[in-house]
Amino acid sequence: MKSLTMDKPDERNRLDAMKQGVIGKPLDRPDGPIKVSGVAPYAAEYDIANAAYGVFVTAPIARGKVAKIHEDSVTGMDGVIAVVADERFTTRAAQGTAGEAPEQGPGEVDYWGQPIALVVAESYEAARDAAQRLKVDFHADDLADIPFDPDAVEPEKDEGQRQGDLAHAMAEAVHSVDRTYTTHGHASAAMEPHASIAEWQDGKLTVHASLQMLNFNIAELADALDLEEDDVRLVSRFVGGGFGSKLGVSQDVVAAAIAAKQVGRPVKVAMTRQHVFQAIMRRSESTQRLRLAADAEGRLTGFGHEALVSNLPGEDFAEPVTQSSKFLYGGENRLLRIDVARIHRMCAGSVRAPGEAVGMTALEAAMDELAEQVGIDPVELRLRNIPDKHPTKDIPYSSRKLAECLKEGAAAFGWQGEDRKPRQRREGEWWIGTGVASGSRVHNVEEAKARVTLRPGGTALVETDMTDIGTGTYAILGQIAGEMLGLDPKDVEVGLGDTDFPRGPGSGGSWGAPSSGSAVFLACEALREEIASLLKGEEGNLTMKDGTAVVGNTSRTIDELLGGKELQRTGHFQPGKTEKEFAAASYGAFFAEVAVNDWTGETRVRRLTGAFGIGRVLNEKTARSQCLGGMTWAIGAALTEQLLFDPRDGHLVNCDLAEYHVPVHRDVPECEVLLVEERDPAASPIQAKGVGELSMCGAAGAIANAVYNACGVRAYSFPMTPAVLLEGLVEQAKA
Amino acid sequence: MTIEINGESHELPRDPRVTLLDFVREHLKMTGAKKGCDHGQCGACTMLVNGQRINSCLTLAVMHDGDSVTTIEGIGSPAAMAPLQEAFVKHDGYQCGYCTPGQICSATAMLQEIAAGWPSDATADPTDTPKLTREEVQERMSGNLCRCGAYANIVDAIMEVAEGEAA
Amino acid sequence: MRPFDYKRAERLEHAGQLAAAEDTLAIAGGTNLIDLMKLQVETPATLVDLNHLPLAGIEEHEDGLRIGALATNTATAVHPRVRADYPLLARAILAGATQQLRNKATTGGNLCQRTRCWYFTNTDQPCNKREPGSGCGALMGRADLHAVLGTSEACIATYPGDMAVAMAALDATVEIAGEKGSRSVPLREFHLLPGDTPHIENVLEPGEIITAVTLPTPVGGKQIYRKVRERSSYAFALVSVAAALRMEGESIAHAALAFGGLAHKPWHDPRIDDLLTGEKPSMALFDKAADLLLEDAQGYGENDAKIPLARRALTATLIDATGVSA
C-alpha cells in the first residue's frame, strides 16, 4: 500500500512528466457502447432468480403515529406475499457521508409521504395494487400544531461569521446594494428512480442498489440492520444519475434487505417516481439577504450574506448557501449566516452543488446591481473584487483562475460591457439581453483507496468502490492508470461500484475524481517503483510508454517484466494539512444571452458560455459534459424548477416529471465550454479539482442578469417563471 | 396472442395490467428500455411500435397483439452499433446513460418523421416541409428528458447522423 | 392498477354495449387512462379496447373534414388537409405533449382527457372530482395550475388539452354513438363546467362513445395557437389562445377565439367573437375583448398571474392576427 497524506502541495506534476500522452485527452467513454445499446446494468436490472417485488406504502399524514396496519386488507389478494413493516425501516435517506443509519422507525411519521411499510408480491402489478389498497390507521397530529411554512416559525439562529461592522460599512458606502432573494426548492430528479434488489446467502447480504457513496452506504446499511460490514456487500456498477439524491442509503435499500430476510427470497424495490419526489431529499428553499457595500470604484468594503433555509427537526444538514461567500470576494466588514427553520416538509439534503447552486445565484444578481450603480462593466467589477488575501483567514488561495475565466469567457462570448442599459435590443416580441456571473465552488477531497493490478499480457485492472454516476469515472481512472503505466486506456479495465473493492469516498461534493483519481495515481506510482526496481533503476528515471518500461538503456515490455505473474499495488490517499492551509476552490465565469417575451415573460436562453478553472483536466470530453450538465441545471434553476408544497399539510404537490419542470431539449441552446489551463498543486497529487457542481454555481445569476439587461425587470424570486416577470414587464411598459 | 419484439415472437402476458415496458423488462428480461417515471413524462421507455415511437409505459402489453416492436436491443449492440449509437459515443451524448436508449429509439423515429415531412411545433408554418435544423431536432426530442444535461451533445450526435444521411 | 377484465370491441354496437356496463371504461390511446389507472384514480373493473373499431379515418365531409375518433393526434396534425385548411388545429396538436404521446393519443381520447390537478391525481388528498363530497384540495391548497374562469366551490381544475381548444375556435362538432343511436354535439358544448358535479366532465352518457369530430368549411384567414408555458416544450399551458381571424380590407370579417388553461373546459365566449367581427382592429378593441374574457375571472392566489397573462396573450395574438398594434 502506498499512502500519501496531503500535507503540502504536490508541485511535482508527475502526470505531466509521463509519456503516454492520454491524460486529459477527449477520449470516448469505455462504457459508452454498452450504455447506448441498453446493456449496461442498473440496480433494478440484475436478473436475480426468484426475486419478489416490493412497493412502498406511504403516510398520508404530516406528523403522527401509525396506529394499526391492517395486513389482512391485502394479504388475501392474488400474488401478495407479505406486508413488511419493520421498526428498522429507515424513514428518510441518510445525509451524505453520514456513515450511520438515518432516522428509523416508520411507526413515527414526520412528513407527508413518508414510507411506512412495504408490500411484497409475486409481481410488480400485484405489489403496486396492494400497496395502494393497504388499510392503515393513524393517530395524526393536529395540522394546526405542525409548522410547514419556513417564514412562519422562529428559526434556529446561526451565530454566523462576523468581522468588523457591516451596518456601518453599509451606511458609509458610496455604493450599496441591500436586496432579499428567494429561491424555491429543487429536486435531484435523477432519471433512474432509486432501486434495490436485496439477497441473503448464508447470512450475508448483497444489495444491488443505486447509490453514490458505497463506503458510507455500507456503514449506514449495516448500522440500520445491526450487521457487521463484512456481512454486507453493495453493488452499484451503473447509477442512473445521482445529483446528491443517492449520497446516503435510501429507504428502498434497507426495506428490500429486511423484506428479503422476512420472505426468504430476494426482493426488488424500485421506487415510483412520485415516491422518489416525496420521500428523497429536497434542496431547501432559501431566503437570502445580500448586502454589498462599496467605495466609489466598486471595491467592496462590506459583504453580507444571510440566509434562511429549512429542514426537519433533528436533521444536521442546512443548505450551505454562503459557502463560497466566505472567500470569493473581499470586503473587510462581513456577516455571513444561515438560520434554519424547523418544519415538517420532507427531508432537505444535498442536491447538485448544495449551497452555491442557490447562494451564488443571489450573490451574482446583487453584484450586477452594484455594477450598475457604480456604472462599470460587471466583468470589471468582479475583477476588481478578487481579493489578494483571504478576507477572514490568514491563508493563501491555491491556484485560482477566476480572472482568466472572466476574461477568456468574455472574449469567447463576445461580451460587450460598456453600455449596460437595459431594454436596448428587440427582435419582434422578444427583448434580448446579456448577463455575466462569476462561478465558484469549494474544493474538497476525502480519503480514498484504489487497487491497480498489472497483468501478464500488458494490461491493467483498476478497482475501487468509487461510482460512475454519469461523471465519467470509468474513463478518467483508466486514463490516469494508462498515463502512469504507459498503457493505452483500452488496455486498462476499470471495475467500480462494489464494496468488495478498496474503498473511497464515492461520488459527491465533486471530490470523486480528485480523491479516487489520486488513489489510482498512488497505486500506479507504487507499481512504477516496483517496475523501476526490476529494471535496477529509480522510479524518477523510469519511462513507461506503449507497454514498455525503459530505464537508461534498459528496455523491457511489461509482459516480460511480470514473468507471467500479476503485480498489484493499492494506493491510499488522505486529505491533510493543505485543506486548512489553503483556500482551494474551483472557479468559473458564465455569460448568458436570453430572450424575454414582452407580452408573456416567457424566457429562453439563447446562448450560454461557461469558462472553468478546475485544475488538471482528466478527460476533456467528459469534463466538458459535466460543465454542460451543470449549465443545463442552471437553466432549470433560473427558469423552471420549483418544488411546491401544500401550505396545510406540507406535502409536495408537483411530485412528478410533468409538473416539476426539469429543462427539456428545447430549453437548452448550444452551449460553449472553455476549460482554462490549470494545475492546482494544493488540490490533489494529480493537481485536479472537482467539476460537476461548479458549472451550475452562478450560472442562474448570469441568466437573471441577462433577463434584466433584456427587459429591465430585476427578479428577486427564482425560478423566473412568466408569473414572476409579468408584473415588472407591465410596469416597464407603462413607464 | 403474440407480439414480435426485435424480430422474435413472444406470447403476451395473461395479466392485462402488465404494461409493454414491464413486459419487456420484467418478463423478457430485456432491460434496455428504462423506467424513469412510469407515466409518460420522461421518454426513457421509448420503443418503436410498428415503426412509430411511443412511451411503452403508457400502453398495455395485451393491446399489442400482432404488433411489431423494436427496442434499443433491436437497434444495435456494443459489437455492432447503429450510426446513431456510434454518434452518441463520439459526442458524449449521455452521462449516466439511463435516458440514452430512449433518446436513441426516439431519434431513430424522429429522423424518419422529418424525412416524411411531418411538421412540428418548431416548424414556422404547418404547411411547410420541415427543415433539418437544431431547433426542429430539439423540439422533436423534447419528449426525452435527460437530467444529466447532455442535451447539447445529443443534438450534436443526431445532427451529425442526419446530415450524413442527407448528404 | 386494480385487476380488470380486458375486452376488445370488434364492432361499434358491441363497443357501446360493453362500455355501458357498470365500472367499465373504454380505452383508445391510453396515454391518460393508464396513467390514472396506475395511480388508482381510475379503477375500472372492465376495460374495453376500442382500437379495433374502424374509426381512425380522416375524410372529406361536406365542405369540411371528418376526423375519426381513433385518428391519432399525429395522423391529424400531419394530414395535408388539416395542415392546409385548419392550420390552427395542426398547431395546437403540435404544441401539446410530445411526439411519443401524440403517436398514441387519439381524437376521442384527447377530448376525454382528464385534469392535471395534483389533488385529483393524488389519491391521499381530497378531490370532489375523484371522490365527490371529499372537498377540493386545490381551493385552500396550491392552485398554481388552476382555473380562473367558470370555477365553482367544488372544483377549480382546468381542462389541460390543446387540441380541443383549437377545435372550439374552429366550431367543430362531436359525433357520438350510443345504444340509443347517434347524436351530434357542438364541441363548444361538449365539455361542462364543474358546478356541483365536477366528476361529470362532458356530455357523454354511459355507453356513449365518440366516433368522430367534424370540422366545418374552412374559414381561412390567419390561424394562431399561442401557448404560454413554463418550459419551451412538453408542458401544459398556463394560458393558451386559439384564434381563427380573417381580415377583409381594414376590418375583421371573421373572428373565432377559444382559450386553454383558464377553465374546466376549452373556453369560448361568443361575445368576444361578436365584438371583434366587423370591427376595425385597434388596441382599444383588443382591450375590450380582454375585458369581456376576464370580467368574471377570479384568481386563487398562486394562479393570480393567469389573469394578466391571459389579457396579454390575447392582445399579442390579436396583434399577430391583424397586424395592428395601435
Short mmCIF file of C-alpha atoms in Angstrom, two decimals, chain A residues 58-60 112 125 128-129 132-133 184 274 278 429 597-600 602 604 639-640 642 644-649 651-654 656-664 666-667 721-723 726 729-730 733, chain C residues 1-3 35 37-40 116 118-119 121-126 136-142 144-145 226-236 238 283 302 305 308-309 312-313 315-317 319-320:
data_model
loop_
_atom_site.label_atom_id
_atom_site.label_comp_id
_atom_site.label_asym_id
_atom_site.label_seq_id
_atom_site.Cartn_x
_atom_site.Cartn_y
_atom_site.Cartn_z
CA THR A 58 -46.56 5.94 2.37
CA ALA A 59 -48.19 8.03 5.08
CA PRO A 60 -50.96 10.43 4.10
CA TRP A 112 -46.35 13.62 4.44
CA GLU A 125 -48.56 -5.26 -10.60
CA ARG A 128 -48.37 -1.92 -6.51
CA ASP A 129 -52.08 -2.62 -6.26
CA GLN A 132 -52.24 1.34 -2.73
CA ARG A 133 -55.04 -0.57 -1.05
CA HIS A 184 -37.70 27.64 -4.39
CA GLN A 274 -43.79 10.00 -7.07
CA GLN A 278 -41.90 12.88 -1.98
CA GLU A 429 -41.92 40.46 -29.33
CA ASN A 597 -41.14 37.79 -24.36
CA ASP A 598 -42.53 41.25 -23.73
CA TRP A 599 -46.11 40.01 -23.59
CA THR A 600 -45.80 36.89 -21.54
CA GLU A 602 -41.53 33.60 -21.21
CA ARG A 604 -35.48 31.43 -23.43
CA LEU A 639 -36.41 29.49 -15.21
CA THR A 640 -38.47 26.40 -14.49
CA GLN A 642 -39.59 24.70 -8.19
CA LEU A 644 -44.35 23.40 -4.50
CA PHE A 645 -45.68 22.43 -1.09
CA ASP A 646 -49.20 22.43 0.21
CA PRO A 647 -49.39 25.04 2.97
CA ARG A 648 -51.76 22.96 5.08
CA ASP A 649 -50.01 19.59 5.33
CA HIS A 651 -46.97 17.68 1.07
CA LEU A 652 -45.15 18.14 -2.20
CA VAL A 653 -47.82 18.75 -4.81
CA ASN A 654 -45.77 18.66 -8.03
CA ASP A 656 -43.78 14.07 -10.98
CA LEU A 657 -41.86 14.97 -14.10
CA ALA A 658 -44.89 16.53 -15.77
CA GLU A 659 -45.23 19.24 -13.16
CA TYR A 660 -41.70 19.54 -11.79
CA HIS A 661 -40.15 21.14 -14.83
CA VAL A 662 -36.61 20.00 -15.49
CA PRO A 663 -35.34 21.54 -18.73
CA VAL A 664 -36.22 19.73 -21.95
CA ARG A 666 -35.73 22.75 -26.50
CA ASP A 667 -34.83 24.77 -23.41
CA THR A 721 -41.40 31.98 -14.43
CA PRO A 722 -43.73 34.13 -16.52
CA ALA A 723 -45.71 34.84 -13.35
CA LEU A 726 -45.04 39.65 -15.68
CA LEU A 729 -42.99 43.85 -17.60
CA VAL A 730 -46.34 45.54 -17.19
CA ALA A 733 -44.47 49.06 -20.46
CA MET C 1 -53.71 -0.62 -11.02
CA ARG C 2 -56.57 -2.83 -9.87
CA PRO C 3 -57.19 -6.11 -11.64
CA ASP C 35 -51.55 6.96 -16.18
CA MET C 37 -55.18 3.64 -13.50
CA LYS C 38 -51.65 3.24 -12.18
CA LEU C 39 -52.46 5.89 -9.58
CA GLN C 40 -55.83 4.23 -8.89
CA ARG C 116 -53.82 17.56 -14.40
CA TRP C 118 -52.38 17.49 -8.47
CA TYR C 119 -55.12 16.90 -5.93
CA THR C 121 -54.04 12.65 -9.18
CA ASN C 122 -53.08 12.23 -5.51
CA THR C 123 -55.46 9.71 -4.00
CA ASP C 124 -54.38 10.65 -0.49
CA GLN C 125 -55.76 14.16 -0.92
CA PRO C 126 -59.36 15.36 -1.14
CA CYS C 136 -61.45 20.48 -3.17
CA GLY C 137 -57.80 20.26 -2.17
CA ALA C 138 -56.72 22.99 -4.52
CA LEU C 139 -59.16 25.61 -3.29
CA MET C 140 -57.35 26.07 0.02
CA GLY C 141 -54.11 24.42 -1.06
CA ARG C 142 -51.93 25.12 -4.07
CA ASP C 144 -50.76 27.23 -9.40
CA LEU C 145 -52.20 25.30 -12.34
CA ARG C 226 -50.40 30.75 -28.84
CA LYS C 227 -49.45 28.62 -25.90
CA VAL C 228 -47.78 30.17 -22.87
CA ARG C 229 -45.96 27.63 -20.80
CA GLU C 230 -43.18 27.40 -18.25
CA ARG C 231 -40.80 25.48 -20.44
CA SER C 232 -40.42 25.69 -24.17
CA SER C 233 -41.92 22.27 -24.87
CA TYR C 234 -43.61 19.37 -23.10
CA ALA C 235 -45.57 21.45 -20.61
CA PHE C 236 -49.22 22.13 -20.08
CA LEU C 238 -50.55 28.33 -18.33
CA MET C 283 -55.69 48.25 -29.23
CA GLU C 302 -50.88 31.05 -6.81
CA ALA C 305 -50.95 35.84 -12.71
CA PRO C 308 -52.97 39.44 -16.64
CA LEU C 309 -51.24 36.71 -18.61
CA ARG C 312 -51.59 39.90 -22.65
CA ALA C 313 -51.63 36.61 -24.53
CA THR C 315 -53.66 41.04 -27.03
CA ALA C 316 -50.48 39.67 -28.54
CA THR C 317 -52.48 37.11 -30.51
CA ILE C 319 -51.87 41.97 -32.87
CA ASP C 320 -50.29 39.00 -34.59
#
